[in-house]
Short mmCIF file of C-alpha atoms in Angstrom, two decimals:
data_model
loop_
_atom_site.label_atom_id
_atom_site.label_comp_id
_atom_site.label_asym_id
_atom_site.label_seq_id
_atom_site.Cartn_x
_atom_site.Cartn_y
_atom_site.Cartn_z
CA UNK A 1 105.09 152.50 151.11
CA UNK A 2 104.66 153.96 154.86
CA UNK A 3 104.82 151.24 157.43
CA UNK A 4 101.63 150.86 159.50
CA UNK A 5 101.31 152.24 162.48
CA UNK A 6 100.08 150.76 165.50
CA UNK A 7 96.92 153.20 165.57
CA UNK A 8 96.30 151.67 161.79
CA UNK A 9 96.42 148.51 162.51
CA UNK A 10 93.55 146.44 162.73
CA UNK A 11 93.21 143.91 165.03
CA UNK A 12 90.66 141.01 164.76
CA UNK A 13 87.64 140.76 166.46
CA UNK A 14 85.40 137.98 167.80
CA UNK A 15 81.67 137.64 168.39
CA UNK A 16 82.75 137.28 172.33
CA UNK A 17 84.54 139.91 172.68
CA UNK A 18 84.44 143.78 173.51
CA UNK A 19 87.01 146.63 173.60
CA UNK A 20 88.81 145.40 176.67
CA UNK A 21 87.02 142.10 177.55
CA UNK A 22 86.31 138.55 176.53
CA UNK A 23 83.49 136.76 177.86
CA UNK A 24 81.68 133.62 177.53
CA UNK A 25 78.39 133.57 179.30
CA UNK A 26 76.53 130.33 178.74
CA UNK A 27 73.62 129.08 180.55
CA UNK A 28 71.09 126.25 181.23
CA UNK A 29 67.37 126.60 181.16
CA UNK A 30 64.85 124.27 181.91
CA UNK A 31 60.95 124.87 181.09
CA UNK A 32 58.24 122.84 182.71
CA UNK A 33 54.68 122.69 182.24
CA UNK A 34 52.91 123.31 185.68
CA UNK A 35 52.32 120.58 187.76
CA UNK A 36 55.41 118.65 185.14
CA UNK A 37 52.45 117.47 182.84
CA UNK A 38 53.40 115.69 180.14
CA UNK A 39 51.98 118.18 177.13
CA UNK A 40 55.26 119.01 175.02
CA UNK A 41 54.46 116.66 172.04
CA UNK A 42 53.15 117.49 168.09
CA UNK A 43 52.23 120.84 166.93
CA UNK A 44 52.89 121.97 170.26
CA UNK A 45 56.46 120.89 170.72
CA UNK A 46 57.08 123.05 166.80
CA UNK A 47 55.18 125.94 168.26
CA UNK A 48 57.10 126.07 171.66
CA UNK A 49 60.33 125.50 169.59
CA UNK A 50 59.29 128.39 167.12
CA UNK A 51 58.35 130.62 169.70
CA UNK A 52 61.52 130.07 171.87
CA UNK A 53 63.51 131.09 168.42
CA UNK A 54 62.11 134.18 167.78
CA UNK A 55 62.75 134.78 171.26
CA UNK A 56 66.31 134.12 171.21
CA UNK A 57 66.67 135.83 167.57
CA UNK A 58 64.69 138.94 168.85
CA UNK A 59 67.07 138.94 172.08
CA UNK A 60 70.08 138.47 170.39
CA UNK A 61 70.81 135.22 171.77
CA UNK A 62 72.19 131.84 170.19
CA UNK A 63 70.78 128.91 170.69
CA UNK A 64 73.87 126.69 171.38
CA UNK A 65 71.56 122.88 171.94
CA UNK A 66 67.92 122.54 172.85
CA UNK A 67 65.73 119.35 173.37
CA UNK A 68 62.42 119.00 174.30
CA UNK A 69 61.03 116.07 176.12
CA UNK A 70 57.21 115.51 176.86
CA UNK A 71 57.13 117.31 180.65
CA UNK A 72 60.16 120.10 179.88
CA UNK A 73 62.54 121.97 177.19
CA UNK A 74 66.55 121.91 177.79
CA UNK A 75 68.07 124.50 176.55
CA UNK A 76 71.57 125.83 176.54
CA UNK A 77 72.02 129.40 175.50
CA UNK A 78 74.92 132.28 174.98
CA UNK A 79 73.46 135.10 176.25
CA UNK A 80 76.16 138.44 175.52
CA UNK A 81 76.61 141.06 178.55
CA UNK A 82 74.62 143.79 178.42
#
């Protein structure tokens, strides 16, 4: 049996990672209705919250918490370089 080589060797791989780099690049957004009026609530606060995760799906990036209060939406995100 030939002993691997260090060309054939596979080396693992994480989601934050690319050829010669790690990164971790998180960030904080805050939404607010204009004029801070208090409007998130009901079928609006599901339709903001589906809208924001298509988003984020479509985008390719992960949703790591998200809240949503009456006058604005928390959310903190991974966002991967480009």
């Amino acid at each position: 049996m030939p002993k691997p080589t260090k060309i054939s060797k596979e080396v693992p791989m994480d989601k934050n990672s690319l050829a010669h780099t790690k990164w971790n690049c998180k960030y904080h957004i805050v939404f607010t209705p204009k004029y801070r009026r208090q409007a998130i609530y009901g079928k609006i606060k599901k339709d903001i919250g589906a809208i924001l995760r298509k988003l984020c799906e479509f985008k390719g990036v992960e949703i790591i918490e998200a809240s949503a209060c009456v006058d604005h939406i928390h959310m903190l995100v991974s966002i991967p370089p480009k």
